[in-house]
CSV table of C-alpha atoms and ligand atoms in Angstrom, one decimal:
chain,number,residue,atom,x,y,z
A,55,MET,CA,-9.8,-41.8,118.9
A,56,THR,CA,-12.6,-39.7,120.2
A,57,LEU,CA,-14.8,-40.0,123.2
A,58,SER,CA,-18.0,-41.7,122.1
A,59,THR,CA,-21.3,-41.5,123.9
A,60,GLN,CA,-23.5,-44.5,123.8
A,61,ASP,CA,-27.1,-44.6,124.6
A,62,PHE,CA,-27.6,-47.1,127.4
A,63,ALA,CA,-30.6,-47.0,129.6
A,64,SER,CA,-28.9,-47.2,132.9
A,65,PRO,CA,-25.1,-47.6,132.5
A,66,GLN,CA,-23.3,-49.1,135.4
A,67,TYR,CA,-20.1,-47.1,134.8
A,68,ASP,CA,-19.5,-43.5,133.7
A,69,LEU,CA,-16.4,-44.2,131.7
A,70,HIS,CA,-14.6,-47.2,130.2
A,71,LEU,CA,-11.0,-46.8,129.4
A,72,ALA,CA,-10.6,-49.6,126.9
A,73,ASN,CA,-7.4,-51.3,125.8
A,74,VAL,CA,-5.0,-49.6,128.2
A,75,ARG,CA,-1.5,-50.7,129.3
A,76,PHE,CA,-1.1,-49.3,132.8
A,77,VAL,CA,1.3,-49.2,135.8
A,78,SER,CA,-0.6,-49.1,139.1
A,79,MET,CA,2.3,-47.9,141.2
A,80,MET,CA,0.9,-49.8,144.2
A,81,PRO,CA,3.3,-49.8,147.1
A,82,ASN,CA,3.9,-53.5,147.2
A,83,ASP,CA,4.5,-53.9,143.4
A,84,GLU,CA,7.9,-55.1,142.5
A,85,GLY,CA,9.1,-53.4,139.4
A,86,TYR,CA,6.7,-51.5,137.2
A,87,GLN,CA,4.5,-54.4,136.3
A,88,VAL,CA,3.0,-53.0,133.1
A,89,GLN,CA,-0.5,-54.6,132.9
A,90,GLN,CA,-2.9,-54.7,130.0
A,91,GLY,CA,-6.7,-54.3,130.3
A,92,HIS,CA,-9.6,-52.1,130.9
A,93,ILE,CA,-10.3,-49.5,133.6
A,94,TYR,CA,-13.9,-48.5,134.6
A,95,ILE,CA,-14.7,-45.3,136.4
A,96,THR,CA,-17.8,-44.3,138.4
A,97,GLN,CA,-18.4,-41.1,140.2
A,98,GLY,CA,-14.8,-40.0,139.7
A,99,LYS,CA,-13.3,-43.2,141.2
A,100,ILE,CA,-11.8,-46.3,139.8
A,101,ALA,CA,-14.6,-48.9,140.0
A,102,ALA,CA,-13.2,-51.9,138.2
A,103,ILE,CA,-9.9,-53.0,136.6
A,104,CYS,CA,-10.0,-56.1,134.5
A,105,SER,CA,-8.1,-57.9,131.8
A,106,SER,CA,-11.1,-58.1,129.4
A,107,PRO,CA,-14.1,-55.9,128.9
A,108,LEU,CA,-17.0,-56.3,131.2
A,109,PRO,CA,-20.5,-57.1,130.0
A,110,ASP,CA,-21.8,-54.1,132.0
A,111,LYS,CA,-22.1,-51.0,130.0
A,112,ALA,CA,-20.4,-47.7,130.5
A,113,GLN,CA,-21.9,-44.4,129.5
A,114,HIS,CA,-18.8,-43.3,127.7
A,115,SER,CA,-15.9,-45.3,126.3
A,116,LEU,CA,-12.4,-44.2,125.3
A,117,ASP,CA,-10.4,-46.6,123.2
A,118,CYS,CA,-6.8,-46.0,124.4
A,119,GLN,CA,-5.3,-48.2,121.7
A,120,ASN,CA,-2.6,-49.6,124.1
A,121,LYS,CA,-1.4,-46.2,125.2
A,122,LEU,CA,0.3,-46.2,128.6
A,123,VAL,CA,-1.7,-45.0,131.6
A,124,THR,CA,0.0,-43.9,134.9
A,125,PRO,CA,-1.5,-42.3,137.9
A,126,GLY,CA,-1.7,-38.5,137.2
A,127,LEU,CA,1.5,-37.0,138.3
A,128,ILE,CA,1.6,-35.0,141.6
A,129,ASP,CA,3.9,-32.1,142.1
A,130,CYS,CA,4.1,-32.0,145.9
A,131,HIS,CA,6.3,-28.9,146.4
A,132,THR,CA,6.0,-25.7,144.4
A,133,HIS,CA,6.1,-22.0,144.9
A,134,LEU,CA,4.0,-21.4,141.8
A,135,ILE,CA,2.4,-18.1,142.9
A,136,TYR,CA,4.7,-15.1,142.7
A,137,ALA,CA,5.3,-11.9,140.7
A,138,GLY,CA,8.4,-10.7,139.0
A,139,ASN,CA,11.4,-12.8,138.1
A,140,ARG,CA,15.0,-13.1,139.2
A,141,ALA,CA,17.0,-13.5,136.0
A,142,ASN,CA,19.2,-10.6,137.2
A,143,GLU,CA,20.2,-12.6,140.3
A,144,PHE,CA,20.9,-15.7,138.2
A,145,GLU,CA,23.4,-13.5,136.3
A,146,MET,CA,24.8,-12.1,139.6
A,147,ARG,CA,25.4,-15.7,140.8
A,148,LEU,CA,27.2,-16.5,137.7
A,149,ASN,CA,29.4,-13.5,138.2
A,150,GLY,CA,30.4,-15.0,141.5
A,151,VAL,CA,27.9,-13.7,144.2
A,152,PRO,CA,26.6,-16.6,146.3
A,153,TYR,CA,22.8,-17.1,146.8
A,154,GLN,CA,23.1,-16.6,150.6
A,155,THR,CA,25.0,-13.2,150.1
A,156,ILE,CA,22.3,-12.0,147.7
A,157,ALA,CA,19.6,-13.0,150.2
A,158,LYS,CA,21.5,-11.2,153.1
A,159,GLN,CA,21.6,-8.1,150.9
A,160,GLY,CA,17.8,-8.0,150.7
A,161,GLY,CA,17.6,-9.8,147.3
A,162,GLY,CA,16.6,-13.4,146.9
A,163,ILE,CA,13.3,-14.3,148.5
A,164,LEU,CA,12.8,-10.7,149.6
A,165,SER,CA,13.0,-9.3,146.1
A,166,THR,CA,10.1,-11.6,145.1
A,167,VAL,CA,8.3,-10.6,148.3
A,168,LYS,CA,8.4,-7.0,147.1
A,169,ALA,CA,7.0,-7.8,143.7
A,170,THR,CA,4.4,-10.2,145.1
A,171,ARG,CA,3.1,-7.6,147.7
A,172,GLN,CA,2.5,-5.2,144.8
A,173,ALA,CA,0.4,-7.6,142.8
A,174,SER,CA,-3.3,-8.2,143.3
A,175,GLN,CA,-4.7,-11.7,143.9
A,176,GLU,CA,-6.1,-11.8,140.4
A,177,GLN,CA,-2.8,-10.8,138.9
A,178,LEU,CA,-1.0,-13.5,140.9
A,179,THR,CA,-3.4,-16.1,139.5
A,180,GLU,CA,-2.9,-14.9,136.0
A,181,LEU,CA,0.9,-14.8,136.2
A,182,ALA,CA,0.9,-18.4,137.4
A,183,LEU,CA,-1.1,-19.8,134.5
A,184,PRO,CA,1.7,-20.2,132.0
A,185,ARG,CA,3.8,-21.9,134.6
A,186,LEU,CA,0.9,-24.2,135.6
A,187,ASP,CA,0.3,-25.0,131.9
A,188,GLY,CA,3.9,-26.2,131.7
A,189,LEU,CA,3.3,-28.6,134.6
A,190,LEU,CA,0.0,-29.8,133.2
A,191,ALA,CA,1.7,-30.6,129.9
A,192,SER,CA,4.0,-32.8,131.8
A,193,GLY,CA,1.1,-34.9,133.1
A,194,VAL,CA,0.4,-33.2,136.4
A,195,THR,CA,-3.1,-33.6,137.9
A,196,SER,CA,-2.4,-32.4,141.5
A,197,ILE,CA,-0.1,-29.7,142.7
A,198,GLU,CA,0.9,-28.3,146.0
A,199,ILE,CA,1.4,-24.5,146.2
A,200,LYS,CA,3.0,-22.6,149.0
A,201,SER,CA,2.6,-19.1,150.1
A,202,GLY,CA,5.8,-17.4,151.5
A,203,TYR,CA,6.3,-14.3,149.3
A,204,GLY,CA,3.8,-12.2,151.1
A,205,LEU,CA,5.0,-12.4,154.8
A,206,THR,CA,2.0,-10.3,156.1
A,207,LEU,CA,-1.4,-11.7,157.0
A,208,LYS,CA,-3.0,-9.9,154.1
A,209,ASP,CA,-0.4,-10.9,151.5
A,210,GLU,CA,0.0,-14.6,152.6
A,211,VAL,CA,-3.8,-14.9,152.4
A,212,LYS,CA,-3.8,-13.3,149.0
A,213,MET,CA,-1.3,-15.8,147.8
A,214,LEU,CA,-3.2,-18.8,149.2
A,215,ARG,CA,-6.5,-17.6,147.6
A,216,ALA,CA,-4.7,-16.9,144.3
A,217,ALA,CA,-3.4,-20.5,144.4
A,218,LYS,CA,-6.8,-22.0,145.1
A,219,ALA,CA,-8.4,-19.9,142.3
A,220,LEU,CA,-6.3,-21.8,139.7
A,221,GLU,CA,-8.8,-24.6,140.0
A,222,SER,CA,-11.4,-22.5,138.3
A,223,TYR,CA,-9.1,-21.7,135.4
A,224,ARG,CA,-7.6,-25.2,134.7
A,225,LYS,CA,-8.4,-28.8,135.4
A,226,VAL,CA,-6.1,-29.4,138.3
A,227,ARG,CA,-6.3,-30.1,142.0
A,228,VAL,CA,-4.5,-27.6,144.3
A,229,SER,CA,-3.3,-28.3,147.8
A,230,THR,CA,-2.1,-25.2,149.7
A,231,THR,CA,0.6,-24.8,152.2
A,232,LEU,CA,1.2,-21.8,154.5
A,233,LEU,CA,4.9,-20.9,154.3
A,234,ALA,CA,4.7,-17.6,156.2
A,235,ALA,CA,8.0,-18.6,157.8
A,236,HIS,CA,9.9,-18.5,154.5
A,237,ALA,CA,12.1,-15.4,155.3
A,238,VAL,CA,12.2,-12.7,157.9
A,239,PRO,CA,10.3,-9.8,156.3
A,240,PRO,CA,12.0,-6.4,156.1
A,241,GLU,CA,9.8,-4.9,158.8
A,242,PHE,CA,11.2,-7.5,161.3
A,243,THR,CA,14.8,-7.6,160.1
A,244,HIS,CA,16.2,-7.3,163.7
A,245,GLU,CA,13.3,-9.0,165.4
A,246,PRO,CA,12.7,-12.4,163.8
A,247,ASP,CA,11.2,-13.7,167.0
A,248,GLN,CA,8.5,-11.0,166.9
A,249,TYR,CA,7.7,-12.1,163.3
A,250,ILE,CA,7.3,-15.7,164.5
A,251,ASP,CA,5.0,-14.2,167.2
A,252,LEU,CA,2.9,-12.7,164.5
A,253,VAL,CA,2.9,-16.0,162.4
A,254,CYS,CA,1.7,-18.0,165.5
A,255,SER,CA,-0.7,-15.5,167.0
A,256,GLU,CA,-2.4,-14.2,163.9
A,257,ILE,CA,-1.4,-15.8,160.5
A,258,ILE,CA,-1.8,-19.5,161.4
A,259,PRO,CA,-5.0,-19.1,163.4
A,260,TYR,CA,-6.7,-17.0,160.6
A,261,VAL,CA,-5.5,-19.3,157.8
A,262,ALA,CA,-6.7,-22.4,159.8
A,263,GLN,CA,-10.1,-20.8,160.6
A,264,GLU,CA,-10.7,-19.8,157.0
A,265,LYS,CA,-9.5,-23.2,155.8
A,266,LEU,CA,-7.0,-21.6,153.4
A,267,ALA,CA,-4.2,-24.2,153.8
A,268,ASP,CA,-3.8,-27.9,154.3
A,269,SER,CA,-0.3,-27.7,155.8
A,270,VAL,CA,2.3,-25.4,157.3
A,271,ASP,CA,5.9,-25.3,156.2
A,272,VAL,CA,9.0,-23.5,157.5
A,273,PHE,CA,12.4,-22.7,155.9
A,274,CYS,CA,14.7,-24.0,158.6
A,275,GLU,CA,18.0,-22.6,157.6
A,276,SER,CA,20.6,-19.9,158.6
A,277,ILE,CA,19.0,-17.5,156.2
A,278,GLY,CA,15.5,-18.6,157.3
A,279,PHE,CA,14.5,-19.7,160.8
A,280,ASP,CA,16.3,-21.6,163.5
A,281,LEU,CA,15.2,-24.8,165.2
A,282,GLU,CA,13.4,-23.0,168.1
A,283,GLN,CA,11.5,-20.7,165.8
A,284,THR,CA,10.6,-23.7,163.6
A,285,GLU,CA,9.3,-25.7,166.5
A,286,ARG,CA,7.1,-22.8,167.7
A,287,VAL,CA,5.5,-22.7,164.2
A,288,PHE,CA,5.0,-26.5,164.1
A,289,GLN,CA,3.4,-26.5,167.6
A,290,THR,CA,1.0,-23.7,166.6
A,291,ALA,CA,0.2,-25.5,163.3
A,292,GLN,CA,-0.7,-28.7,165.2
A,293,GLN,CA,-2.8,-26.9,167.7
A,294,HIS,CA,-4.8,-25.6,164.8
A,295,GLY,CA,-5.1,-29.0,163.2
A,296,LEU,CA,-2.8,-28.4,160.3
A,297,ALA,CA,-0.2,-30.9,159.0
A,298,VAL,CA,3.5,-29.8,159.0
A,299,LYS,CA,6.4,-30.1,156.6
A,300,GLY,CA,9.8,-28.5,156.3
A,301,HIS,CA,12.4,-27.0,154.0
A,302,THR,CA,15.2,-28.6,155.8
A,303,GLU,CA,18.9,-29.3,155.4
A,304,GLN,CA,19.0,-27.5,152.1
A,305,LEU,CA,22.2,-25.4,152.6
A,306,SER,CA,23.4,-26.7,156.0
A,307,ASN,CA,22.6,-29.3,158.6
A,308,LEU,CA,20.6,-27.8,161.4
A,309,GLY,CA,18.5,-30.8,162.4
A,310,GLY,CA,15.3,-29.5,160.9
A,311,SER,CA,14.4,-32.8,159.3
A,312,ALA,CA,14.5,-34.7,162.6
A,313,LEU,CA,12.4,-31.9,164.2
A,314,THR,CA,9.9,-32.2,161.3
A,315,ALA,CA,9.8,-36.0,161.9
A,316,ARG,CA,9.2,-35.4,165.6
A,317,TYR,CA,6.1,-33.4,164.8
A,318,GLY,CA,4.9,-36.3,162.5
A,319,GLY,CA,5.6,-34.1,159.5
A,320,LEU,CA,4.3,-35.2,156.1
A,321,SER,CA,7.7,-34.5,154.5
A,322,ALA,CA,11.1,-33.0,154.9
A,323,ASP,CA,12.2,-31.4,151.6
A,324,HIS,CA,15.6,-30.7,149.9
A,325,ILE,CA,17.7,-32.6,152.6
A,326,GLU,CA,21.0,-32.4,150.8
A,327,PHE,CA,22.8,-32.0,154.1
A,328,LEU,CA,20.7,-34.6,156.0
A,329,ASP,CA,22.8,-37.0,158.3
A,330,GLU,CA,22.0,-40.5,159.4
A,331,GLN,CA,20.4,-39.4,162.6
A,332,GLY,CA,18.0,-37.3,160.6
A,333,VAL,CA,17.3,-40.2,158.2
A,334,GLN,CA,16.5,-42.5,161.2
A,335,ALA,CA,14.1,-40.0,162.7
A,336,MET,CA,12.3,-39.7,159.4
A,337,ALA,CA,12.2,-43.5,158.9
A,338,LYS,CA,10.7,-43.9,162.4
A,339,ALA,CA,8.0,-41.2,161.9
A,340,GLY,CA,7.1,-42.2,158.3
A,341,THR,CA,8.1,-38.7,157.1
A,342,VAL,CA,8.6,-38.6,153.3
A,343,ALA,CA,11.9,-37.3,151.9
A,344,THR,CA,11.1,-34.9,149.0
A,345,LEU,CA,14.0,-34.5,146.6
A,346,LEU,CA,14.3,-31.3,144.6
A,347,PRO,CA,16.9,-31.8,141.9
A,348,GLY,CA,15.9,-28.6,140.1
A,349,ALA,CA,17.1,-26.4,143.0
A,350,PHE,CA,20.3,-28.5,143.4
A,351,TYR,CA,21.0,-28.1,139.7
A,352,PHE,CA,20.1,-24.4,139.5
A,353,LEU,CA,22.2,-23.4,142.6
A,354,ARG,CA,25.0,-25.6,141.2
A,355,GLU,CA,25.2,-27.4,144.6
A,356,THR,CA,27.7,-30.2,145.1
A,357,GLN,CA,26.4,-31.8,148.3
A,358,LEU,CA,24.2,-34.7,147.3
A,359,PRO,CA,21.2,-35.9,149.4
A,360,PRO,CA,22.0,-39.2,151.2
A,361,ILE,CA,20.1,-41.4,148.7
A,362,ASP,CA,21.6,-44.7,149.8
A,363,LEU,CA,21.0,-44.0,153.5
A,364,LEU,CA,17.4,-43.1,152.7
A,365,ARG,CA,17.0,-46.3,150.8
A,366,GLN,CA,18.6,-48.4,153.5
A,367,HIS,CA,16.2,-47.0,156.1
A,368,HIS,CA,13.2,-47.3,153.7
A,369,VAL,CA,12.3,-43.6,153.8
A,370,PRO,CA,9.9,-43.0,151.0
A,371,LEU,CA,11.3,-40.7,148.3
A,372,ALA,CA,9.2,-38.1,146.6
A,373,LEU,CA,10.3,-35.9,143.8
A,374,SER,CA,9.1,-32.4,142.9
A,375,THR,CA,9.9,-29.3,140.9
A,376,ASP,CA,10.2,-26.8,143.8
A,377,LEU,CA,9.1,-24.4,141.0
A,378,ASN,CA,10.1,-20.9,142.2
A,379,PRO,CA,11.8,-17.8,140.7
A,380,GLY,CA,15.0,-18.0,142.7
A,381,THR,CA,16.3,-21.6,142.8
A,382,SER,CA,14.2,-23.7,140.5
A,383,PRO,CA,12.6,-22.0,137.5
A,384,PHE,CA,11.4,-25.2,136.0
A,385,ALA,CA,7.8,-25.9,135.1
A,386,ASP,CA,8.2,-29.5,134.0
A,387,LEU,CA,7.9,-32.5,136.3
A,388,THR,CA,9.2,-35.1,133.8
A,389,MET,CA,12.4,-33.0,133.5
A,390,MET,CA,12.8,-33.4,137.3
A,391,MET,CA,12.4,-37.1,136.8
A,392,ASN,CA,15.3,-37.0,134.4
A,393,MET,CA,17.4,-34.9,136.8
A,394,GLY,CA,16.5,-37.2,139.7
A,395,CYS,CA,18.1,-40.0,137.7
A,396,THR,CA,21.1,-38.1,136.3
A,397,LEU,CA,22.0,-35.9,139.3
A,398,PHE,CA,20.8,-38.1,142.3
A,399,GLY,CA,21.1,-41.6,140.8
A,400,LEU,CA,17.5,-42.5,141.3
A,401,THR,CA,16.1,-45.2,139.0
A,402,PRO,CA,13.4,-44.3,136.6
A,403,GLU,CA,11.0,-46.4,138.7
A,404,GLU,CA,11.9,-44.5,141.8
A,405,THR,CA,11.2,-41.3,140.1
A,406,LEU,CA,7.8,-42.4,138.9
A,407,ARG,CA,6.9,-43.5,142.4
A,408,GLY,CA,8.3,-40.2,143.6
A,409,VAL,CA,5.8,-38.2,141.5
A,410,THR,CA,2.8,-40.5,142.1
A,411,SER,CA,2.2,-42.7,145.2
A,412,VAL,CA,4.9,-41.2,147.3
A,413,ALA,CA,4.1,-37.6,146.3
A,414,ALA,CA,0.5,-38.4,147.4
A,415,GLN,CA,1.9,-39.4,150.8
A,416,ALA,CA,3.8,-36.1,151.0
A,417,LEU,CA,0.4,-34.4,150.6
A,418,GLY,CA,-1.5,-36.6,153.0
A,419,VAL,CA,-3.7,-38.0,150.3
A,420,SER,CA,-2.2,-41.4,149.8
A,421,ASN,CA,-5.5,-43.2,150.5
A,422,SER,CA,-7.1,-41.7,147.4
A,423,ARG,CA,-4.5,-40.5,144.9
A,424,GLY,CA,-1.2,-41.6,143.3
A,425,GLN,CA,-2.2,-45.2,142.4
A,426,ILE,CA,-4.3,-47.0,139.9
A,427,ALA,CA,-6.3,-49.0,142.4
A,428,LEU,CA,-9.9,-49.8,143.2
A,429,GLY,CA,-11.6,-47.0,145.0
A,430,PHE,CA,-8.9,-44.5,144.2
A,431,ASP,CA,-9.7,-41.2,142.5
A,432,ALA,CA,-9.5,-41.6,138.7
A,433,ASP,CA,-6.7,-39.0,138.4
A,434,LEU,CA,-4.7,-40.5,135.5
A,435,ALA,CA,-2.3,-39.5,132.7
A,436,ILE,CA,-2.4,-41.2,129.3
A,437,TRP,CA,0.9,-41.2,127.4
A,438,ASP,CA,2.1,-42.0,123.9
A,439,ILE,CA,5.0,-44.0,125.2
A,440,GLU,CA,5.9,-47.7,125.2
A,441,HIS,CA,7.6,-48.0,128.6
A,442,PRO,CA,7.3,-45.9,131.8
A,443,ALA,CA,11.1,-45.3,131.9
A,444,GLU,CA,10.7,-43.1,128.9
A,445,LEU,CA,9.2,-40.5,131.2
A,446,SER,CA,12.6,-40.0,132.8
A,447,TYR,CA,14.4,-40.3,129.5
A,448,LEU,CA,13.3,-38.2,126.5
A,449,GLN,CA,12.6,-34.5,127.3
A,450,GLY,CA,11.2,-31.7,125.3
A,451,VAL,CA,8.8,-33.7,123.2
A,452,LYS,CA,5.0,-33.8,123.9
A,453,ARG,CA,4.1,-37.4,124.9
A,454,LEU,CA,1.0,-36.7,127.0
A,455,TYR,CA,-2.2,-37.7,125.3
A,456,ALA,CA,-4.7,-36.8,128.0
A,457,ARG,CA,-5.2,-36.3,131.7
A,458,LEU,CA,-8.1,-37.4,133.8
A,459,ILE,CA,-9.2,-35.7,137.0
A,460,GLN,CA,-11.8,-37.6,139.0
A,461,GLY,CA,-12.8,-39.3,135.7
A,462,GLU,CA,-13.1,-36.1,133.7
A,463,VAL,CA,-10.9,-36.2,130.5
A,464,SER,CA,-8.9,-33.2,129.4
A,465,TYR,CA,-6.5,-33.0,126.5
A,466,VAL,CA,-4.1,-30.5,128.2
O,511,DI6,N1,14.4,-23.0,149.5
O,511,DI6,C1,14.3,-22.8,148.2
O,511,DI6,O1,15.0,-23.4,147.4
O,511,DI6,C2,13.3,-21.8,147.8
O,511,DI6,N2,12.7,-21.6,149.1
O,511,DI6,C3,13.4,-22.2,150.0
O,511,DI6,O2,13.2,-22.1,151.2
O,511,DI6,C4,13.9,-20.6,147.3
O,511,DI6,C5,12.9,-19.5,147.1
O,511,DI6,C6,13.5,-18.3,146.4
O,511,DI6,O3,14.7,-18.2,146.3
O,511,DI6,O4,12.6,-17.5,146.0
O,512,FE,FE1,10.8,-24.9,148.1
């Protein structure tokens, strides 16, 4: 099964994916609706979907021999760029020291900040490649990457540039998020408000002007930033035309998700401690709930996100790795689909929506990615599986045949 080039005078399509079975993941579909047919791609977009081959010719054709095609998976919440690792803290936690205590003693996020500040932009990109390769092997075509381990203008910018540079090393689409408000840096330990002044007066304006980030995120938590500080960051982000999202209700209920919703946030993420008021606010604003079972699992949390309430209020559920060195060292999105089912009780169908169409919504790209639909970007994953539920089921076995990004085929 190789890509064959045919010699047609003026082909109407660039690529014909022949004999596919596919799940479109369109919002109004009921169930998976595995369909059979042919997908035609022109200029990186899905130009035709039909049950039998078209008479019009395509320049290239790939016989998929009934393999299953899904939208390319989207990992909508990662901290992929960092230096060092925190295996020692994992060990400390298992010896009984809580995550929050480690953080308060200058470990946790701040230990990664130290290592990340010491690394060059090029080193950060290079260190991220093996982790990125893990995600790509699990079918990822788009990934969001946050800063947040620099906490100075220079180091946050370095992280965002290192993240974007990954696109020139691998076939992947990177969205970037400024998370300067991830932790209070050591220079500001006793003046967190002054750090927020710096974030609002210098870091956000520079990042917006240089177009280094698509969104701005805040860790709204007792070991992060309070509601007032979070709101100042959101206001400034909006003034600079950047979307907002939040790390909210992960370890306690501060009301950060409702605040994120009030600012029209794309997503509120973690949300284990979210209450019904927060759920209602998110439903009203159309804010996506991003579930991160890897962090829940790795921190051995017991408070489950309010999945039933979110369903009742029709809040869209995204699912992501939260890949980071402290709370979710997992570079595999299908493994998160498995954990979404086993730990949070999601159905395999919900998890597939959560890493395709809903993840696209969490990144503000739902009009062009995350579905197999006419006019959408031809970002696809081709799998050696029978049924989409298998993605949430078997783990540790290579099932990805190929990925397509804007119609370009790659076999990793
Ligand atoms: N919540 C998390 O789980 C990550 N960031 C956040 O705000 C943890 C990041 C880390 O521990 O390095
Ligand atoms: Fe996170």
